[in-house]
Amino acid sequence: MNASLPQSAWQSLPENFSALQFPVMTQRRPLTGNTATVSVSSDAGVLHARVLLNCYAREVAMQEHQLAVRSVASTRSLPPALRHYTGQVLDIQIPRLQSRICVGVRHVSVTGNYDYTTEIFLQDQQQVWRVAGWDVIAGIIIRDLSQREGTPFNQDLQQQITESVATMQHLLNAQADRQKPGQQSALSGYIASEQNLLTGHPFHPTPKSRSGWSRAEQQQYSPEHGASLQLRYFSVPADWIISDSLDGKDTAVHLQQLTAHGLQAEEGRVVLPLHPWQADWMLKQTRIAEAIAAGEIRDLGCHGQHFAPTASIRTMVAEDATAFLKLSLNMRITNCIRNNARHELAAALTASRVYRQIKPLMQMLFPRFHVLEEQAYLSLSFPENRQNAARAHKEIEDGFGLVLREGLAAPMAQGITPHVCAALFGNGMAGRLQTAALIEKFSHRHGLSFRQGLQQWFQQYAELAIFPVFYLLFEKGIAFEPHMQNSIVGLAEDGAPCSFFVRDLELTRLTPKGRALLKEQFADPQAISDIHCSDDAGWTRIAYCLLVNNICEVIATLANGNHSLYLELWACLRSTLQAYLAIFPHPEAARRIQGLLSGEPLPVKGNLLIRFLKQADRKAAYFPLYHPLGVVNEISAVA
């Protein structure tokens, strides 16, 4: 495969980018065991400083045209330590503070997916250069945003960044003590992928912020520590329960079968599970203490089978992978307090009911695409709140909320090995080494060079992910959230992508076209209202989650600092989008895709700014993100 840029585009690139001496992912022996033991860095501060720079570059510097990537020879007033550097330099101006940041990067990245190769250097108002650690970078970013927005310095964000760095360092240090497993089953390999996200979201200012957990609780409950835990059970009056299920079956019966807790509910009562930390939190709440004192709620202790926490921390996978259980945690993890609000539970089930109507069609058109259904939910309502819309104890009631989700046992039984996408892409060196091993295996099996195998591997992944998700949006009006943590790739025995799964449906939205799929019996009017969105909002959701948060990270991981390969993968993506249009020439699809191929930007979510402004996640702004699709040549499909 050969992809090239028009002459005008070449002229706009730094003059010596092709002189970079960084190899493609080179041939190496296949990895064995859990790649969580691969060292990505011993210094969380370095990693976190780069994450903060990622956020600031995309959301602020790019938008204000204060960013450039240049050769050393073309960069003015370099830090002394970079004067003999042979790579490219990311140069960010901060005019509000009369400051400047320079750092070495492996190649140009229009989308801001930089590979950093040096320490970060900050030039202050006196034109003096110094190495800037994460705390300095965090401080200058918050100060700059404070001046821009006319607001006080955000101490809360500074504290959350500090917590995130400390947690990340704790996780990295603990990796040396984790025992390397031997041969893994599909299930243990999948759980390892969920528990291998050591650095978190590469474009989030606080990727490992977990307010409220002690170090002992981190060790006990964090997926990165390989946690496995029993749930804690409570007996409550049956008339306090609010629940629904796809098949009409009692949710409590579903839960008893899944958890094997062995507890018998007395007549008129229901046994429900909580995360053990959540149970301790509940027992500290006055309303729960009163209910226990009155005998209304009974603490039954920990029982039943063990569950492994997935990347989201609060979602558990069963020992046999037959189901997931999404529990509530009344603590802030990255953005939000992670309890399950009642309207979110209803929306998740509504989304599953909507999808069921077209599931046979999707299985016929895209047999390797799967949506993990939200099969049932359960929550609690105190008697005094039944007729009270204000819900005096909403936080506590929602803290009991849970969702029962379809598991992965069936595809595993068919020989498919699932991996959460975030473990392979955007997960630092651990993800890159594991992906390289998969591609090396695939290439060897099919008699391909490593580079040929890599291109074919990416094409298969892109088609598996893009075709069904675009079809759902443009033909049916359904917009899921297929970002890295919500996407699972199924791997065949030869290491190739063979299936694609989307999970976590609570924020599914329907565009005007999709509203025809709603039925009155699906949910209450509020849940139906919440699931609506405009065509523009639906496209923004898919373009960001799938193309920016997912595909951009895949390309950056596979290119591994090689710029010519980076452009070839973008050319392959261009051809994949053209192929979709050839098969499904919907007018709206043509408008959106041809826009991208003509250079229209993608939308990127303002994760840094939403945290700085202390706003709800649903109010996040989206900014234009430019990309190479408009300047790379189309290619023939990889043979």
XYZ file of C-alpha atoms in Angstrom:
639
model
C 0.000 0.000 0.000
C 1.323 3.426 -0.860
C -0.146 6.684 0.410
C 1.253 10.091 -0.398
C 0.482 13.745 0.161
C -0.042 16.413 -2.486
C 3.022 18.629 -3.008
C 1.363 21.577 -1.268
C 0.759 19.479 1.825
C 4.359 18.286 1.911
C 5.512 21.893 1.779
C 3.455 22.729 4.850
C 5.140 20.043 6.971
C 8.330 20.653 8.974
C 11.312 20.440 6.676
C 13.013 17.480 8.255
C 10.220 15.353 9.631
C 11.267 12.500 7.319
C 14.702 12.424 8.959
C 13.272 11.041 12.183
C 15.178 7.964 13.218
C 12.447 6.233 15.173
C 11.488 2.770 13.940
C 8.077 1.332 13.323
C 7.039 -1.267 15.908
C 9.903 -3.630 15.178
C 9.766 -7.400 15.036
C 9.799 -8.876 18.516
C 8.986 -12.126 20.178
C 5.256 -12.509 20.899
C 4.304 -11.466 24.380
C 3.016 -13.998 26.849
C 0.908 -13.519 29.909
C -0.507 -10.273 31.233
C 1.073 -7.190 29.686
C 0.090 -5.203 32.775
C 3.544 -6.145 34.015
C 5.197 -4.278 31.124
C 6.706 -1.058 32.484
C 5.270 2.023 30.794
C 7.081 4.472 33.059
C 8.222 4.604 36.646
C 7.155 8.224 37.020
C 3.481 9.089 37.090
C 4.380 12.774 37.208
C 5.986 12.610 33.760
C 3.027 10.724 32.325
C 0.523 13.079 33.924
C 2.325 16.200 32.702
C 2.020 14.839 29.163
C -1.692 14.116 29.633
C -2.250 17.689 30.818
C -0.348 18.961 27.795
C -2.512 16.778 25.533
C -5.642 18.422 26.932
C -4.317 21.971 26.777
C -2.933 21.525 23.254
C -6.244 20.312 21.807
C -8.692 22.463 23.734
C -6.815 25.743 24.057
C -3.551 26.116 22.121
C -4.845 24.624 18.859
C -8.073 26.605 19.076
C -6.184 29.873 19.684
C -3.526 29.106 17.020
C -0.737 29.175 19.580
C 0.758 25.769 18.731
C 3.248 24.543 16.150
C 5.484 21.530 15.545
C 8.839 22.494 14.047
C 12.310 21.174 13.391
C 15.015 22.245 15.827
C 16.523 24.501 13.163
C 13.190 26.280 12.672
C 12.426 26.799 16.368
C 13.528 30.106 17.859
C 15.091 30.448 21.308
C 15.220 26.766 22.125
C 15.793 25.483 25.647
C 19.531 24.694 25.910
C 18.792 20.998 26.470
C 17.045 20.738 23.074
C 19.659 22.459 20.931
C 21.222 19.165 19.877
C 17.932 17.270 19.715
C 17.290 15.654 16.312
C 13.517 15.272 16.396
C 10.604 17.658 16.191
C 9.693 20.273 18.802
C 6.154 20.985 19.979
C 6.127 24.737 20.653
C 3.178 26.202 22.602
C 2.841 29.935 23.232
C 0.976 31.106 26.355
C 0.675 34.839 25.691
C -1.647 35.612 28.607
C 1.140 34.593 30.970
C 4.010 35.640 28.715
C 5.207 32.054 28.855
C 6.059 29.261 26.460
C 6.308 25.458 26.506
C 8.644 23.331 24.384
C 8.906 19.539 24.320
C 10.335 17.008 21.888
C 7.847 14.887 19.937
C 8.378 12.049 17.497
C 6.372 13.468 14.622
C 3.721 15.923 13.513
C 0.178 15.010 14.616
C -2.624 17.178 13.294
C -4.987 15.571 15.807
C -2.701 16.178 18.791
C -1.831 12.518 19.396
C 1.775 13.311 20.212
C 4.529 10.903 21.200
C 6.640 12.858 23.681
C 10.361 12.130 23.692
C 11.884 14.673 26.111
C 11.169 16.464 29.339
C 8.798 19.450 29.159
C 10.455 22.868 29.291
C 8.763 26.081 30.420
C 9.985 29.588 29.615
C 8.816 32.197 32.132
C 8.292 35.950 31.830
C 12.018 36.539 32.322
C 12.781 34.288 29.323
C 14.397 31.704 31.581
C 13.922 28.024 30.674
C 13.422 25.286 33.254
C 12.211 21.694 33.310
C 8.520 21.717 34.259
C 7.041 18.889 36.302
C 3.364 17.991 36.416
C 2.645 20.432 39.255
C 4.154 23.352 37.340
C 2.286 22.386 34.159
C -0.974 22.037 36.089
C -0.466 25.401 37.775
C 0.287 27.307 34.601
C -2.637 25.743 32.716
C -5.093 26.614 35.487
C -3.671 30.142 35.809
C -3.973 30.653 32.063
C -7.575 29.441 31.991
C -8.378 31.610 35.018
C -7.175 34.691 33.150
C -9.005 33.691 30.002
C -12.299 33.013 31.771
C -11.974 35.764 34.389
C -12.390 33.305 37.255
C -10.405 32.528 40.416
C -7.721 29.855 40.377
C -9.492 26.472 40.468
C -8.067 24.838 43.584
C -10.467 21.898 43.258
C -9.019 20.965 39.877
C -5.477 21.341 41.218
C -6.364 18.964 44.062
C -7.988 16.432 41.731
C -4.881 16.461 39.517
C -2.740 15.916 42.620
C -4.927 12.951 43.625
C -4.762 11.541 40.106
C -0.951 11.698 40.035
C -0.685 10.029 43.439
C -3.086 7.256 42.423
C -1.296 6.683 39.127
C 2.080 6.447 40.882
C 0.631 4.019 43.416
C -0.668 1.825 40.580
C 2.608 1.914 38.681
C 4.607 1.041 41.791
C 2.302 -1.862 42.535
C 2.882 -3.465 39.126
C 6.290 -4.755 40.193
C 4.604 -6.774 42.936
C 1.942 -8.342 40.718
C 2.586 -11.939 39.848
C 2.928 -12.691 36.149
C 0.213 -15.179 35.140
C 0.935 -18.184 32.987
C -1.171 -19.253 30.041
C -4.408 -17.274 30.034
C -7.917 -18.327 29.120
C -10.141 -16.043 27.052
C -11.876 -14.928 30.259
C -8.706 -14.240 32.242
C -7.236 -12.430 29.233
C -10.348 -10.296 28.976
C -10.319 -9.449 32.692
C -6.619 -8.588 32.410
C -7.467 -6.131 29.627
C -10.057 -4.436 31.850
C -7.576 -4.239 34.719
C -4.584 -2.990 32.718
C -5.430 0.707 32.280
C -2.588 2.085 34.357
C -2.595 5.657 33.045
C -6.229 6.132 31.970
C -7.738 8.466 29.393
C -4.890 10.199 27.485
C -6.972 13.374 27.002
C -8.450 13.834 30.458
C -6.856 16.138 33.075
C -7.552 13.770 35.991
C -7.577 10.258 34.490
C -6.953 8.502 37.819
C -8.770 10.805 40.226
C -10.757 8.807 42.781
C -11.858 11.057 45.579
C -12.640 9.177 48.771
C -10.560 5.994 48.642
C -7.707 5.319 51.021
C -4.640 3.443 49.790
C -5.958 0.296 51.469
C -9.276 0.685 49.649
C -7.407 1.262 46.386
C -5.591 -2.011 46.936
C -8.798 -3.837 47.775
C -11.148 -2.495 45.103
C -9.170 -1.137 42.138
C -9.172 -3.133 38.903
C -5.511 -2.207 38.355
C -4.648 -4.201 41.486
C -6.333 -7.286 40.071
C -9.196 -7.005 42.559
C -11.781 -9.751 42.928
C -14.489 -9.302 45.523
C -17.730 -10.565 46.935
C -20.706 -8.251 46.995
C -22.488 -7.209 50.176
C -26.194 -7.924 50.481
C -29.075 -6.125 52.133
C -32.646 -7.190 52.734
C -35.227 -4.452 52.058
C -39.023 -4.338 51.859
C -40.257 -5.446 48.428
C -42.541 -2.428 48.127
C -39.495 -0.138 48.260
C -38.096 -1.655 45.049
C -38.323 -0.032 41.624
C -37.271 -2.350 38.808
C -37.838 -3.345 35.207
C -36.463 -5.980 32.842
C -36.474 -6.770 29.126
C -38.070 -10.173 29.562
C -40.496 -9.188 32.318
C -38.734 -11.467 34.802
C -38.353 -10.327 38.406
C -35.006 -8.501 38.618
C -34.391 -9.892 42.106
C -34.608 -13.410 40.664
C -32.124 -12.414 37.935
C -29.744 -11.157 40.604
C -30.057 -14.236 42.798
C -29.198 -16.488 39.849
C -26.241 -14.349 38.814
C -24.659 -13.764 42.211
C -25.332 -17.208 43.735
C -25.536 -15.505 47.110
C -27.517 -18.388 48.656
C -29.665 -16.042 50.717
C -33.414 -16.547 50.970
C -35.551 -13.426 50.990
C -38.345 -13.500 53.534
C -41.868 -12.980 52.282
C -42.422 -9.370 51.258
C -38.691 -8.648 51.115
C -35.955 -8.533 48.469
C -32.224 -9.243 48.706
C -30.120 -6.793 46.746
C -26.336 -6.394 46.305
C -24.083 -3.399 46.843
C -20.409 -2.829 46.167
C -18.683 -3.392 49.560
C -17.349 0.170 49.669
C -20.804 1.492 48.814
C -22.281 -0.593 51.602
C -19.920 1.038 54.099
C -20.845 4.457 52.715
C -24.551 3.647 53.051
C -24.215 2.605 56.678
C -22.872 6.070 57.504
C -26.011 7.784 56.150
C -28.595 8.860 58.732
C -31.596 7.591 56.746
C -30.047 4.130 56.380
C -29.064 3.998 60.062
C -32.672 4.794 60.965
C -33.975 2.092 58.636
C -31.603 -0.483 60.099
C -32.526 0.503 63.654
C -36.192 0.074 62.730
C -35.550 -3.326 61.152
C -36.624 -2.107 57.735
C -33.178 -2.679 56.161
C -31.002 -5.611 57.223
C -27.291 -5.937 56.523
C -26.665 -9.556 55.446
C -22.909 -9.274 54.876
C -20.768 -10.511 51.955
C -21.801 -13.704 50.181
C -21.861 -15.444 46.847
C -19.533 -15.598 43.901
C -16.692 -13.192 43.351
C -16.789 -10.420 40.765
C -13.884 -8.674 39.029
C -14.132 -4.880 38.671
C -13.742 -3.688 35.097
C -12.058 -0.492 33.880
C -14.976 1.650 35.054
C -14.371 0.414 38.654
C -18.061 0.157 39.536
C -19.020 -2.361 36.823
C -18.307 -5.987 37.757
C -17.926 -9.036 35.540
C -19.195 -12.356 36.814
C -16.830 -15.315 37.323
C -18.330 -17.135 34.337
C -18.693 -13.966 32.178
C -22.421 -14.556 31.760
C -23.245 -11.009 32.844
C -21.992 -7.664 34.045
C -23.377 -5.875 37.068
C -23.148 -2.077 37.003
C -23.345 -0.927 40.615
C -23.445 2.509 42.212
C -20.510 4.212 43.910
C -21.144 7.510 45.687
C -17.644 8.782 44.970
C -16.144 10.958 42.255
C -14.245 9.003 39.614
C -12.673 11.334 37.014
C -15.678 13.547 36.182
C -18.673 12.408 38.137
C -20.206 10.865 41.226
C -20.824 7.339 39.965
C -24.231 6.468 41.343
C -26.961 5.201 39.042
C -29.645 7.856 38.756
C -33.123 6.461 38.229
C -33.633 8.193 34.893
C -30.325 6.753 33.637
C -31.459 3.243 34.544
C -34.708 3.696 32.626
C -32.881 5.215 29.656
C -30.493 2.242 29.458
C -33.359 -0.231 29.322
C -35.205 1.933 26.797
C -32.134 1.902 24.550
C -32.001 -1.901 24.730
C -35.675 -2.159 23.803
C -35.155 0.172 20.868
C -32.201 -1.840 19.604
C -34.037 -5.159 19.952
C -36.442 -4.056 17.213
C -33.670 -3.883 14.648
C -31.330 -6.496 16.113
C -32.272 -9.195 13.555
C -31.497 -6.777 10.707
C -28.183 -5.784 12.294
C -27.213 -9.433 12.783
C -27.906 -10.071 9.114
C -25.992 -7.027 7.828
C -23.208 -6.969 10.437
C -22.949 -10.424 12.038
C -19.688 -9.497 13.782
C -21.182 -6.446 15.547
C -22.849 -6.809 18.934
C -24.578 -4.498 21.397
C -24.451 -5.787 24.966
C -28.016 -5.378 26.172
C -28.943 -3.764 29.454
C -31.281 -6.548 30.563
C -32.726 -5.250 33.826
C -32.395 -2.567 36.454
C -33.259 -2.134 40.091
C -33.396 0.859 42.411
C -35.022 1.850 45.659
C -37.566 4.434 46.791
C -38.289 5.211 50.442
C -41.996 5.310 51.309
C -41.904 9.013 52.171
C -40.653 9.824 48.667
C -43.219 7.880 46.651
C -45.382 10.945 46.098
C -42.592 13.481 46.500
C -41.017 14.607 43.230
C -38.275 16.429 45.122
C -36.990 13.118 46.569
C -35.469 14.161 49.868
C -33.081 11.182 49.851
C -32.305 11.009 46.134
C -28.551 10.485 46.633
C -29.147 7.498 48.895
C -31.908 5.998 46.777
C -29.801 6.246 43.618
C -26.930 4.700 45.547
C -28.829 1.408 45.474
C -29.319 1.571 41.706
C -27.855 -1.185 39.537
C -28.007 -2.497 35.986
C -27.766 -6.107 34.856
C -25.915 -6.282 31.510
C -25.447 -9.056 28.987
C -22.099 -10.809 29.328
C -19.458 -12.162 26.950
C -19.696 -15.886 27.669
C -21.313 -16.683 24.300
C -18.616 -15.160 22.049
C -15.892 -16.667 24.251
C -17.489 -20.092 23.729
C -17.114 -19.481 19.984
C -13.357 -19.011 20.307
C -13.351 -15.201 20.396
C -11.060 -13.461 22.881
C -12.488 -10.054 23.856
C -10.316 -7.105 24.891
C -11.546 -3.688 25.987
C -10.220 -1.305 23.334
C -8.774 1.120 25.874
C -6.286 -1.554 26.962
C -4.808 -1.773 23.461
C -5.018 1.829 22.268
C -4.196 5.008 24.167
C -2.716 2.891 26.963
C 0.935 3.814 26.653
C 3.691 1.296 26.004
C 1.763 -1.575 27.606
C -0.951 -1.222 24.944
C 1.536 -0.748 22.112
C 3.510 -3.868 22.984
C 0.382 -5.993 23.233
C -0.960 -4.657 19.933
C 2.413 -5.251 18.274
C 2.357 -8.867 19.469
C -1.126 -9.378 17.994
C -0.093 -7.895 14.648
C 3.127 -9.902 14.555
C 1.124 -13.075 15.146
C -1.391 -12.119 12.451
C 1.355 -11.240 9.960
C 3.232 -14.490 10.563
C 0.095 -16.609 10.154
C -0.715 -15.010 6.796
C 2.768 -14.724 5.361
C 2.825 -10.924 5.454
C 5.498 -8.451 6.354
C 4.887 -6.709 9.663
C 3.873 -3.502 7.876
C 1.487 -5.304 5.493
C -0.061 -7.171 8.408
C -0.447 -3.950 10.363
C -2.301 -2.276 7.496
C -4.645 -5.232 7.040
C -5.221 -5.474 10.784
C -6.200 -1.795 10.946
C -8.505 -2.070 7.934
C -10.369 -4.963 9.541
C -10.709 -3.063 12.811
C -11.904 0.124 11.104
C -14.576 -1.685 9.089
C -15.797 -3.673 12.097
C -16.216 -0.501 14.135
C -17.287 2.104 11.581
C -19.713 0.311 9.282
C -22.344 -0.779 11.860
C -22.056 2.347 14.021
C -22.474 4.635 10.991
C -25.365 2.518 9.718
C -27.137 2.808 13.054
C -26.742 6.582 13.023
C -27.535 7.403 9.397
C -30.069 4.700 8.565
C -31.790 4.185 11.942
C -31.101 7.335 13.964
C -29.403 5.575 16.909
C -26.286 7.103 18.476
C -24.418 4.957 20.976
C -21.175 6.021 22.718
C -18.474 3.757 21.176
C -15.487 5.374 22.857
C -12.488 3.349 24.043
C -13.876 2.156 27.389
C -17.299 1.408 25.910
C -15.865 -0.644 23.023
C -14.619 -4.216 23.084
C -12.776 -5.823 20.182
C -13.049 -9.565 19.712
C -9.811 -11.212 18.608
C -9.598 -14.342 16.509
C -7.085 -17.115 17.114
C -4.693 -15.513 14.608
C -4.728 -12.209 16.510
C -6.962 -10.381 14.017
C -10.022 -8.271 14.960
C -13.063 -10.431 14.246
C -15.891 -8.746 16.163
C -16.800 -5.444 17.783
C -18.959 -4.899 20.871
C -20.585 -1.718 22.216
C -21.663 -1.505 25.843
C -23.080 0.953 28.397
C -26.284 2.240 26.839
C -27.477 4.759 29.433
C -26.454 7.766 27.284
C -27.765 6.384 23.990
C -29.567 9.032 21.980
C -32.101 8.931 19.135
C -32.112 11.495 16.333
C -35.448 12.457 14.712
C -35.184 9.416 12.411
C -34.809 7.112 15.395
C -37.857 8.365 17.241
C -40.056 6.103 15.152
C -38.532 3.191 17.084
C -39.848 4.466 20.424
C -42.971 2.902 21.839
C -45.036 4.300 24.696
C -44.717 1.098 26.697
C -40.906 1.268 26.649
C -40.515 3.713 29.520
C -42.013 6.659 31.296
C -42.341 9.941 29.358
C -39.263 11.442 31.035
C -37.036 8.576 29.881
C -38.375 8.866 26.344
C -37.793 12.621 26.385
C -34.214 12.213 27.677
C -33.196 9.921 24.841
C -34.019 12.446 22.073
C -31.349 14.526 20.331
C -30.890 16.524 17.131
C -29.167 15.236 14.001
C -26.194 17.477 14.734
C -25.925 16.207 18.309
C -26.101 12.597 17.111
C -23.288 13.178 14.617
C -21.169 14.980 17.218
C -21.525 12.036 19.590
C -20.485 9.427 17.000
C -17.761 11.542 15.382
C -16.152 12.226 18.752
C -16.588 8.844 20.449
C -15.801 6.652 17.450
C -13.485 8.682 15.241
C -11.630 10.917 17.722
C -11.649 8.964 20.982
C -11.337 5.575 19.292
C -9.917 5.557 15.739
C -7.436 8.416 16.308
C -5.975 6.480 19.223
C -5.781 3.306 17.136
C -3.852 5.124 14.411
C -1.463 6.729 16.909
C -0.818 3.382 18.607
C -0.186 1.483 15.367
C 1.955 4.204 13.766
C 4.121 4.240 16.914
C 5.929 7.421 15.946
C 6.451 6.600 12.256
C 5.030 9.495 10.242
C 4.815 7.781 6.849
C 2.884 4.892 8.403
C 0.711 7.404 10.255
C -0.304 8.919 6.902
C -0.868 5.497 5.336
C -3.300 4.596 8.106
C -5.201 7.838 7.592
C -5.326 6.994 3.876
C -6.714 3.576 4.788
C -9.366 5.270 6.941
C -10.274 7.520 4.018
C -10.770 4.452 1.817
C -12.845 2.777 4.534
C -15.183 5.782 4.694
C -15.488 5.804 0.893
C -16.260 2.086 0.942
C -19.039 2.659 3.470
C -20.622 5.267 1.206
C -20.422 2.951 -1.784
C -22.439 0.316 0.102
C -24.792 2.633 2.040
C -25.205 5.855 0.013
C -27.538 7.620 2.433
C -27.743 11.405 1.761
C -26.941 12.316 5.363
C -24.024 9.890 5.411
C -22.739 11.364 2.158
C -22.987 14.896 3.555
C -21.087 14.064 6.744
C -18.462 11.768 5.240
C -17.760 13.884 2.164
C -17.378 16.820 4.515
C -14.664 14.963 6.414
C -12.959 13.899 3.200
C -12.970 17.531 2.079
C -11.262 18.681 5.262
C -14.128 19.554 7.615
C -12.939 19.135 11.228
C -14.013 16.502 13.680
C -15.559 17.524 17.036
C -13.389 17.085 20.127
C -14.790 17.201 23.648
C -13.485 19.767 26.131
C -12.588 17.459 29.020
C -10.169 19.963 30.539
C -12.482 22.946 30.237
C -15.511 21.168 31.667
C -13.446 20.253 34.726
C -12.031 23.769 35.007
C -15.480 25.374 34.758
C -16.946 22.878 37.285
C -19.832 22.067 34.984
C -21.814 18.882 34.482
C -20.396 16.591 31.823
C -23.487 17.005 29.642
C -22.592 20.695 29.233
C -19.167 19.977 27.747
C -18.239 22.113 24.749
C -16.912 20.602 21.522
C -14.120 22.134 19.468
C -12.940 21.613 15.884
C -10.169 19.061 15.450
C -8.454 18.984 12.076
C -7.106 15.786 10.565
C -5.302 14.451 7.460
C -8.327 12.907 5.694
C -8.552 15.790 3.254
C -4.908 15.566 2.087
C -4.051 11.860 1.987
C -4.642 9.976 -1.256
C -7.208 7.205 -1.422
C -5.864 3.674 -1.655
C -7.137 0.371 -2.916
C -8.422 -2.043 -0.315
C -5.640 -4.045 1.265
C -5.532 -7.508 -0.249
